[in-house]
Coordinates of N, CA and C in Angstrom, one line a residue:
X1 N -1.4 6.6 -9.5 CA -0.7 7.5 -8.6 C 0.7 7.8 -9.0
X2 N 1.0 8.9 -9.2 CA 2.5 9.6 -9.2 C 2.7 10.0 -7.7
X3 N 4.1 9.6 -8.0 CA 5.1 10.1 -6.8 C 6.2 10.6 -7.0
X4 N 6.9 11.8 -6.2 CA 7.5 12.8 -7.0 C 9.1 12.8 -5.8
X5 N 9.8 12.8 -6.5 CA 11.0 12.9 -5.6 C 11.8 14.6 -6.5
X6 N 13.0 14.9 -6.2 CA 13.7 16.2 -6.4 C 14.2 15.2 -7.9
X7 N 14.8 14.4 -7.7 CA 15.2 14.1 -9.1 C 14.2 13.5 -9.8
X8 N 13.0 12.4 -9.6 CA 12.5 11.3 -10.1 C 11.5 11.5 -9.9
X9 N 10.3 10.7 -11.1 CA 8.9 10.3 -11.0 C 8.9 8.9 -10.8
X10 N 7.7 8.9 -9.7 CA 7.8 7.4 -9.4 C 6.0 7.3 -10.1
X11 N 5.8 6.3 -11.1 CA 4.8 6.7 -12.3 C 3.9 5.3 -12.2
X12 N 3.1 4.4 -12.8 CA 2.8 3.6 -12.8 C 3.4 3.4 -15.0
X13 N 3.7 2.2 -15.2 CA 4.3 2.0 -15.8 C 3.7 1.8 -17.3
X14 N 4.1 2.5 -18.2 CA 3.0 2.3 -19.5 C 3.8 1.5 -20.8
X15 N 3.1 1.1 -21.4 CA 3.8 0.4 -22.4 C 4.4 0.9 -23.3
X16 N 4.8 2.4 -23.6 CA 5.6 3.0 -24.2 C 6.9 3.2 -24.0
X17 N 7.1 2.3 -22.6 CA 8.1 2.2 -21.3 C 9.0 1.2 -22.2
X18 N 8.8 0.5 -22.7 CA 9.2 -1.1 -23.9 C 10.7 -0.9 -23.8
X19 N 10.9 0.7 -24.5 CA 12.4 0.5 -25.0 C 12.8 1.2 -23.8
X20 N 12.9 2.2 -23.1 CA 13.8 2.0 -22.2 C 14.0 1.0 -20.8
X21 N 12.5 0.3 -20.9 CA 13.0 -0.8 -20.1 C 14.0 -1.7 -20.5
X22 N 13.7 -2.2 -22.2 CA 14.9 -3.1 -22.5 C 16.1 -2.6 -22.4
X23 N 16.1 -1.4 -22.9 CA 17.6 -0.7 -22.4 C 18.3 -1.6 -21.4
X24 N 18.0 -1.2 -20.4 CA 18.2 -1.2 -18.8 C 18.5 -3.1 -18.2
X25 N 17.2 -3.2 -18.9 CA 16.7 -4.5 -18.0 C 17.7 -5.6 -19.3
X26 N 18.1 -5.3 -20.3 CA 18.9 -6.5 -20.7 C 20.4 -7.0 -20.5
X27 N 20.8 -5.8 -19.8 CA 22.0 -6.0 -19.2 C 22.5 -7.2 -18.2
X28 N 23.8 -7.6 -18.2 CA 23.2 -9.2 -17.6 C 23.9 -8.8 -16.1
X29 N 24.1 -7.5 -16.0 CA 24.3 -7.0 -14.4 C 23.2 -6.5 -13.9
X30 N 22.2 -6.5 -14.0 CA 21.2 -5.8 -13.7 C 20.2 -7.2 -13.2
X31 N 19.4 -7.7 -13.9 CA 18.4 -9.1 -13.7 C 18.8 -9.6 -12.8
X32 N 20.3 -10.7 -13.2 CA 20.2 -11.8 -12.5 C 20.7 -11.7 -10.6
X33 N 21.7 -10.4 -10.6 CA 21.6 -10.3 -9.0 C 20.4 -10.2 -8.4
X34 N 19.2 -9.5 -8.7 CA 17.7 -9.2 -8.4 C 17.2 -10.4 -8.5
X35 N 17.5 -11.4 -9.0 CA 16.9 -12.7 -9.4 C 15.9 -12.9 -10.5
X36 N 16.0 -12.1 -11.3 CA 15.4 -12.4 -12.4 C 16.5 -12.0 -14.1
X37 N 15.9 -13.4 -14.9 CA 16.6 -12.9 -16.4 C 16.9 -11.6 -17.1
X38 N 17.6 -11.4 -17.9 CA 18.0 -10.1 -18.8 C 16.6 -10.7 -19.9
X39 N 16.4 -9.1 -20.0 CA 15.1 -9.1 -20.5 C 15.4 -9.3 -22.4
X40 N 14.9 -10.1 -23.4 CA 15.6 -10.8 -24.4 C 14.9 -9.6 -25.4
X41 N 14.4 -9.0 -25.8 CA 13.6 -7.9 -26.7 C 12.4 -7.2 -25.9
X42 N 12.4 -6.2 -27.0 CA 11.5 -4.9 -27.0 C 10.3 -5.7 -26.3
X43 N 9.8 -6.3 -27.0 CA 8.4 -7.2 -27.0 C 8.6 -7.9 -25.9
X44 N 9.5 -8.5 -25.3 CA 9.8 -9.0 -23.8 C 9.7 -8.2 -23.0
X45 N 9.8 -6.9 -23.0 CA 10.0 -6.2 -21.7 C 8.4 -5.3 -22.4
X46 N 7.9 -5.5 -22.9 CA 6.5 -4.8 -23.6 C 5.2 -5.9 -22.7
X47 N 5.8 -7.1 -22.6 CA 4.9 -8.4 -21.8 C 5.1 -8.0 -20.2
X48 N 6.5 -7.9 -19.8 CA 6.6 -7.9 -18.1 C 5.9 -6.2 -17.6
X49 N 6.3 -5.6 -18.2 CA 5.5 -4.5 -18.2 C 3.5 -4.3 -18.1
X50 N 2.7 -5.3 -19.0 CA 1.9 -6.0 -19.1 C 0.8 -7.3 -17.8
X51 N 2.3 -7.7 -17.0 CA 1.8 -8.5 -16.2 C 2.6 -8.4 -15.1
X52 N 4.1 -8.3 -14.7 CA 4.5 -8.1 -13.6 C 4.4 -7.1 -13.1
X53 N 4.8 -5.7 -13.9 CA 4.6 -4.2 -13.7 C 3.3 -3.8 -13.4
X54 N 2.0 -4.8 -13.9 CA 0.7 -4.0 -13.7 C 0.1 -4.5 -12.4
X55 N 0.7 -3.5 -11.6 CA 0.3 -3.6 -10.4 C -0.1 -1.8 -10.0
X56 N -0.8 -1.8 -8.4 CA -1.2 -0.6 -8.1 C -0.1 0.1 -8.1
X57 N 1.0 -0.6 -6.7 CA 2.0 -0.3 -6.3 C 3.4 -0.2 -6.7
X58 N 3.4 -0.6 -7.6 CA 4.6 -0.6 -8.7 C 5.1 0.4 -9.7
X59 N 6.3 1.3 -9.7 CA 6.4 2.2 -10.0 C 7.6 2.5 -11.1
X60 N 7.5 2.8 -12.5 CA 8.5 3.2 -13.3 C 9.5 4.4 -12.6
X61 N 10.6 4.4 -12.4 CA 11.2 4.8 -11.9 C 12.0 5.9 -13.2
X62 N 11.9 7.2 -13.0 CA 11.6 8.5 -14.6 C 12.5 9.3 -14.5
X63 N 13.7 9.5 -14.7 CA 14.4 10.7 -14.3 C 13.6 12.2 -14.8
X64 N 13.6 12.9 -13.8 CA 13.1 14.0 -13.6 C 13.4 15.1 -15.2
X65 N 15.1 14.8 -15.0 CA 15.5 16.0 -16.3 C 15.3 15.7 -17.6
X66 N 15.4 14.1 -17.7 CA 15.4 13.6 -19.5 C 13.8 12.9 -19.4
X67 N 12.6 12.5 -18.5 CA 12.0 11.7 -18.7 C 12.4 10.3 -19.0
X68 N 13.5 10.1 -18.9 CA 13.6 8.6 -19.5 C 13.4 7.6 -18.2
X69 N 12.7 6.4 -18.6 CA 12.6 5.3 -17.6 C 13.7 4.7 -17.2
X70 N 14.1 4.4 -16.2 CA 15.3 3.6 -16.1 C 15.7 3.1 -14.8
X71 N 14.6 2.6 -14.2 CA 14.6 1.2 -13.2 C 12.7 1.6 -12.8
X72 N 12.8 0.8 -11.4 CA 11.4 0.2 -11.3 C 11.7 0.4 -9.4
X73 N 10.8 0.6 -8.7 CA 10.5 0.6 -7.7 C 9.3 0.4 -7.1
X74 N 8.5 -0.7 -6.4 CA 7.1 -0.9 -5.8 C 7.5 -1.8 -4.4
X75 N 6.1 -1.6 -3.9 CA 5.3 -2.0 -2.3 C 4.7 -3.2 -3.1
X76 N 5.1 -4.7 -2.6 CA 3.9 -5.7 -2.8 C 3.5 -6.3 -1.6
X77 N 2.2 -5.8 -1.5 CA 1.6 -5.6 -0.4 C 1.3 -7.5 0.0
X78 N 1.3 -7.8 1.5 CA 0.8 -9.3 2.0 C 1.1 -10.3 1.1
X79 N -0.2 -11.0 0.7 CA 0.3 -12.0 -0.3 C 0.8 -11.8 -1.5
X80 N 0.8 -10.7 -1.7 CA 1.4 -10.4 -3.2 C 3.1 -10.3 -3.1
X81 N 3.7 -10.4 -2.0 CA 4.8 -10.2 -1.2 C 5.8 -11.7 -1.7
X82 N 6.9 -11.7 -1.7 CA 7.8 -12.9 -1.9 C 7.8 -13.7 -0.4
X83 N 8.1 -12.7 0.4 CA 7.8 -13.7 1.9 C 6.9 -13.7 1.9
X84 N 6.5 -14.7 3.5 CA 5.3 -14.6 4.4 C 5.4 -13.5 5.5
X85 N 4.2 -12.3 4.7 CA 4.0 -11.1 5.3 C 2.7 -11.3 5.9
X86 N 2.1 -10.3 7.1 CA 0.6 -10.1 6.7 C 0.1 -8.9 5.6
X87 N -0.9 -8.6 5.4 CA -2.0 -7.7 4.9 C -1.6 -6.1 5.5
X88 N -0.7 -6.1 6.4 CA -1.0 -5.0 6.9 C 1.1 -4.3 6.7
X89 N 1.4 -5.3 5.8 CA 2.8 -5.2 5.5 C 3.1 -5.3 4.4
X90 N 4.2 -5.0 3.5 CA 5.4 -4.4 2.3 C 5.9 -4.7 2.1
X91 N 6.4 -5.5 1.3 CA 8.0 -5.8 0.4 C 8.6 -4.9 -0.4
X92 N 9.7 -3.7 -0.3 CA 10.0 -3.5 -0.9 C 10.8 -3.8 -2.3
X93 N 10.5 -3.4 -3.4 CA 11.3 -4.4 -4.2 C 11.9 -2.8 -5.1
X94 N 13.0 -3.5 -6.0 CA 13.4 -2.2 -6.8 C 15.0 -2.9 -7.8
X95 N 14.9 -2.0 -8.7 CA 16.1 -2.0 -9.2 C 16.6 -0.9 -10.2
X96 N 17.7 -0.6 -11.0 CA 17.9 0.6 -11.5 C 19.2 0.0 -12.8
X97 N 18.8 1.2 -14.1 CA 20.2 0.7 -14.8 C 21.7 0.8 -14.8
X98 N 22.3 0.6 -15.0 CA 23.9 0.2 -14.6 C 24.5 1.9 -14.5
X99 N 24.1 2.5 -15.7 CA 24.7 3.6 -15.8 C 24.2 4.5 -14.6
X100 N 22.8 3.7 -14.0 CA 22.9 5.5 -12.8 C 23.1 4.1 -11.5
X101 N 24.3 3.7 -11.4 CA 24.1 2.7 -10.1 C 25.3 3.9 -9.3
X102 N 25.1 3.9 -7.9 CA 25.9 4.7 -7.7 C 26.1 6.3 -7.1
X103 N 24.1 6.7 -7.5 CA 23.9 7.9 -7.6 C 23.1 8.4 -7.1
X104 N 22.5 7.4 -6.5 CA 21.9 7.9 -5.2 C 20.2 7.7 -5.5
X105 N 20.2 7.4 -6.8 CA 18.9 7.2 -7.5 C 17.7 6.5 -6.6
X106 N 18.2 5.7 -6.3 CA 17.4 4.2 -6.0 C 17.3 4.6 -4.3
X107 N 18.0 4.9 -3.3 CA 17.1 5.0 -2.4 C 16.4 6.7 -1.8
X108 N 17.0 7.3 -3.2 CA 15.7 8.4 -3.1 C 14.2 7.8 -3.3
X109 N 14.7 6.7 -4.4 CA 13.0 6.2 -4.8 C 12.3 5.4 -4.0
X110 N 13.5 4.4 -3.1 CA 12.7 3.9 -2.2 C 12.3 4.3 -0.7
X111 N 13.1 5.7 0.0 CA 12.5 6.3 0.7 C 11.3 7.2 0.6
X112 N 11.1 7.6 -0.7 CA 9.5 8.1 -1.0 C 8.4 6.9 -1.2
X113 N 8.8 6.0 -1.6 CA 7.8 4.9 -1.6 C 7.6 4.0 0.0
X114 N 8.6 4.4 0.5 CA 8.6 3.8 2.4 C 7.5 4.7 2.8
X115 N 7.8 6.5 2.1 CA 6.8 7.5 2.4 C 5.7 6.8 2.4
X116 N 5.3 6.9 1.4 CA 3.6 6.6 0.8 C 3.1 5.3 1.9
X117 N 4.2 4.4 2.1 CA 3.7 3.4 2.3 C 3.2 3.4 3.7
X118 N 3.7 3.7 4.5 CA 3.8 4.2 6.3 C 2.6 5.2 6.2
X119 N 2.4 6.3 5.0 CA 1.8 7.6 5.8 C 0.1 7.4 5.0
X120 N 0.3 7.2 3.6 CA -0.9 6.9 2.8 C -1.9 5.5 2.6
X121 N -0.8 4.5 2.7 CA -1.1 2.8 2.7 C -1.6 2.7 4.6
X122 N -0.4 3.2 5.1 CA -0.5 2.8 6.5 C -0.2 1.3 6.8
X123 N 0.5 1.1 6.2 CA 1.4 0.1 6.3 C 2.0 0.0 8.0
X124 N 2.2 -1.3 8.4 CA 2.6 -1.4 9.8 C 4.3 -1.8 10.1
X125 N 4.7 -2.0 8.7 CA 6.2 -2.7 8.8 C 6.7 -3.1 7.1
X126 N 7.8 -2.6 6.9 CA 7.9 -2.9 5.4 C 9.4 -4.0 5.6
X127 N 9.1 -4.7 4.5 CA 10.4 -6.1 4.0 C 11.4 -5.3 3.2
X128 N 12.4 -6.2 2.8 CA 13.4 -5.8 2.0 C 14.2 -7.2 2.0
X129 N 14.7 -8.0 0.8 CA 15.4 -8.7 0.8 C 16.6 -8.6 0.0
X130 N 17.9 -8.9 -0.4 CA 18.8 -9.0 -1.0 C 19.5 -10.4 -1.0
X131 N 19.8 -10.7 -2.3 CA 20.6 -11.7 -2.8 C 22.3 -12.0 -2.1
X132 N 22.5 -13.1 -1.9 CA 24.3 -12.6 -1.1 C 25.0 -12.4 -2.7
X133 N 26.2 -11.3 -1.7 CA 27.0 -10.9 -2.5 C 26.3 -9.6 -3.5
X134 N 24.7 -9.3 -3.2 CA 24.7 -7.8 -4.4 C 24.4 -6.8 -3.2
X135 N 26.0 -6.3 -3.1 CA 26.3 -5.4 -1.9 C 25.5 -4.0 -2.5
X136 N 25.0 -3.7 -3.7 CA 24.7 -2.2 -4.1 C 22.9 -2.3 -3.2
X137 N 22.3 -3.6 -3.3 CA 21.4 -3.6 -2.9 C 20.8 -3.4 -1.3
X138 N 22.0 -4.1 -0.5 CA 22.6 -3.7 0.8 C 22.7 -2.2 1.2
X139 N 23.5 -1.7 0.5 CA 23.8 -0.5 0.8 C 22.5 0.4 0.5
X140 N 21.9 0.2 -0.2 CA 20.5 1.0 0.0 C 19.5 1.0 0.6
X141 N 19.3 -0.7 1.2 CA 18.7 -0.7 1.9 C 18.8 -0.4 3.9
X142 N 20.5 0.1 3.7 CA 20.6 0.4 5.1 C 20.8 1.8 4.6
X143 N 21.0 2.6 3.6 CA 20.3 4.4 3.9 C 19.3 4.9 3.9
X144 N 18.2 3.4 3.9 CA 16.9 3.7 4.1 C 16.3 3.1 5.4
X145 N 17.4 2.6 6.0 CA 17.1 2.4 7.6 C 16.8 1.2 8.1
X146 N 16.8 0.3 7.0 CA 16.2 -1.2 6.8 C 17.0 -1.6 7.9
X147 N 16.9 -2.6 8.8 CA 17.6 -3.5 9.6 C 17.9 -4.9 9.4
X148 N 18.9 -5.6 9.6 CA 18.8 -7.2 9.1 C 17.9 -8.1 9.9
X149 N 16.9 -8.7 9.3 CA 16.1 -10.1 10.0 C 16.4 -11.2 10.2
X150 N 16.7 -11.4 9.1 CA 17.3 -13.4 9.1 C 17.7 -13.5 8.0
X151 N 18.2 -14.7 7.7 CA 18.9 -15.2 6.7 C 17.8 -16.3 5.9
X152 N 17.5 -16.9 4.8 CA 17.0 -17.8 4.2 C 18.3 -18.3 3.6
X153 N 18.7 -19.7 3.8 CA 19.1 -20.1 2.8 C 18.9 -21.0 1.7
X154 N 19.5 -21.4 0.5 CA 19.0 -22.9 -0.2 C 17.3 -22.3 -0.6
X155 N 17.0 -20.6 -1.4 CA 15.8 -20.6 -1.2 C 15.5 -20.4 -2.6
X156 N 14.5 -21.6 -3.2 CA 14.5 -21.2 -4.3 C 14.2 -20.6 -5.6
X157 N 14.6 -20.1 -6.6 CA 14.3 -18.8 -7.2 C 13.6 -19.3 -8.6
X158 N 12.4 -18.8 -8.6 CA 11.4 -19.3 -9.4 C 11.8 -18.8 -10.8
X159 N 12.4 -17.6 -11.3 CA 13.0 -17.0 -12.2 C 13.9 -17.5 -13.3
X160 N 15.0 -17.4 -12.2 CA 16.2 -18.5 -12.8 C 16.4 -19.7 -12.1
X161 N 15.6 -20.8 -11.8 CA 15.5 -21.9 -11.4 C 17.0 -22.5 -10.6
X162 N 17.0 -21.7 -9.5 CA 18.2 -22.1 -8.9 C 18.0 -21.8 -7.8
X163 N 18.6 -22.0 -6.5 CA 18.8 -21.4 -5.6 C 20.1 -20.6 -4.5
X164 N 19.3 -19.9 -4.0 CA 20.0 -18.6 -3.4 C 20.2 -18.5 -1.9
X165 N 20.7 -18.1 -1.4 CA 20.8 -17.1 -0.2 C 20.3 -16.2 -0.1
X166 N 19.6 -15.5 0.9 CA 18.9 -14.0 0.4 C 19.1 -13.9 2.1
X167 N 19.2 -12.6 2.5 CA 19.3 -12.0 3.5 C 18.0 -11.0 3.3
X168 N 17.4 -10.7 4.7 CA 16.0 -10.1 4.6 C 16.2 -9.1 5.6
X169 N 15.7 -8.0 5.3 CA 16.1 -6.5 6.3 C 14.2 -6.1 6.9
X170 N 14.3 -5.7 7.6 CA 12.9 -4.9 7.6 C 13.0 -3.5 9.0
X171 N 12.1 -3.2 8.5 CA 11.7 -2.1 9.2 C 10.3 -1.6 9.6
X172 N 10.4 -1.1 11.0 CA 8.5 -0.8 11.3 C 8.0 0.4 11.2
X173 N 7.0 1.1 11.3 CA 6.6 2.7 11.1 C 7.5 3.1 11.6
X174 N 7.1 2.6 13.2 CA 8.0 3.6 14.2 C 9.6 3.7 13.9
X175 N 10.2 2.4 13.6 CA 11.5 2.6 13.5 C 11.8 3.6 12.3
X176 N 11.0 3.3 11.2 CA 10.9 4.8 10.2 C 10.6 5.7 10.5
X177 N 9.9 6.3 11.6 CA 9.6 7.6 11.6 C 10.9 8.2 12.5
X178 N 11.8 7.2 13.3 CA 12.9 7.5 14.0 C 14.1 7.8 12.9
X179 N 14.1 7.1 12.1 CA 15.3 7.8 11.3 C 14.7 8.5 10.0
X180 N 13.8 8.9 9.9 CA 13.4 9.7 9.1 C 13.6 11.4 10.0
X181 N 13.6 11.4 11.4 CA 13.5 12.5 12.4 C 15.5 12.3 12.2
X182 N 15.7 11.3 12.4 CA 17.4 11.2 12.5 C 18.3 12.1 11.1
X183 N 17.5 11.6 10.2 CA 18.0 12.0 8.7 C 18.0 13.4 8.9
X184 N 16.8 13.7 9.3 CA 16.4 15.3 8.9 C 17.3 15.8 9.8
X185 N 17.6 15.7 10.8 CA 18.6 15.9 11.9 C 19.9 16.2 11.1
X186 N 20.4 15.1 10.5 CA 21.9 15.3 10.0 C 21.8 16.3 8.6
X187 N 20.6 16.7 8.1 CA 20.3 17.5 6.7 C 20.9 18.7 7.1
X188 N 20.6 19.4 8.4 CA 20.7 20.3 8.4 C 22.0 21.2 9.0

C-alpha cells in the first residue's frame, strides 16, 4: 500500500532504498536519539531494510519532488508494538534525515499514517513514545495530538544495550477525530 501526502510517499520499502537509507540513517544524530545505531554501510542498511522494514505497516518515507527516500514512518500493530498494547492498537514509530528536520516532514507523515490507521486498520487507540531529552520527537508528536501517558523509566534498550527514559503519548480515535475537526477549524 502507498500513502500519499501533498509533499510525500509513504511506500513500503524496497531494497533499492540501500543508499539513501544509509545516507540518512548513518548520521550519529539520527539513530541513537530513536534508540537505535548509525547504520555502518550500504549492505547494513540493505539487511534492516530486509528484516526490520519488512513489515505491512512500515513505510519509506519519499519526498514527493526528488523521489529520494529519506526517513521511515510505520503502525506496529499489538504485539509487534514495543509496549504492552492490545490487537486492536498502534505504535507509532518514525524518524527522518537531519537535513529535512524542522520542516514539517515527519508529522505530515505521521498524521496520514494516524489516517489509515483510525479509518482503514480501525485501530481503537494509537502509542507514541520518545526518548528524554529528543525534544524534535516531542514536538511532533504533540502536532499530531498525541497526549502524555506515563513515564517508563531505567527501560531497557535492546539496540544500544543501555537504558533510557522514554516518555509515552497516546491518543484514541475519538480524541483524533476531535483534533483532526480542530485542525481543520484553524486551516481555514
Amino acid at each position: 500500500m502507498t500513502l500519499k501526502t501533498e509533499r510525500l510517499l509513504l511506500r513500503p520499502w524496497r531494497d533499492t532504498d540501500a543508499a539513501d537509507l544509509y545516507e540518512y540513517a548513518k548520521d550519529v544524530r539520527v539513530g541513537p536519539i530513536a534508540g537505535w545505531p548509525p547504520h555502518t554501510s550500504e549492505e547494513n542498511s540493505a539487511d534492516i531494510i530486509r528484516t526490520v522494514f519488512n513489515h505491512p505497516e512500515v513505510y519509506a518515507v519519499e519526498l514527493e519532488e526528488n523521489r529520494r527516500t529519506v526517513g521511515c514512518v510505520g503502525i506496529l500493530i499489538g504485539s509487534d508494538s514495543n509496549f504492552e498494547i492490545s490487537e486492536q492498537e498502534g505504535e507509532i514509530a518514525y524518524w527522518i534525515g537531519v537535513p529535512y528536520w524542522g520542516k514539517g516532514l515527519i508529522p505530515e507523515a505521521v498524521r496520514e499514517v494516524m489516517r489509515h490507521a483510525f479509518e482503514n486498520l480501525k485501530l481503537k487507540a494509537l502509542w507514541c513514545g520518545y526518548f528524554a531529552d529528543n525534544v524534535q520527537s516531542y514536538a511532533a508528536q504533540s502536532k499530531c495530538g498525541f497526549r502524555f501517558h506515563h513515564t517508563e523509566e531505567n527501560k531497557y534498550n535492546q539496540f544500544l544495550q543501555d537504558y533510557r527514559t522514554e516518555h509515552i503519548s497516546r491518543i484514541s480515535r475519538q480524541e483524533w477525530l476531535e483534533h483532526t475537526k480542530l485542525q481543520g477549524q484553524e486551516l481555514r
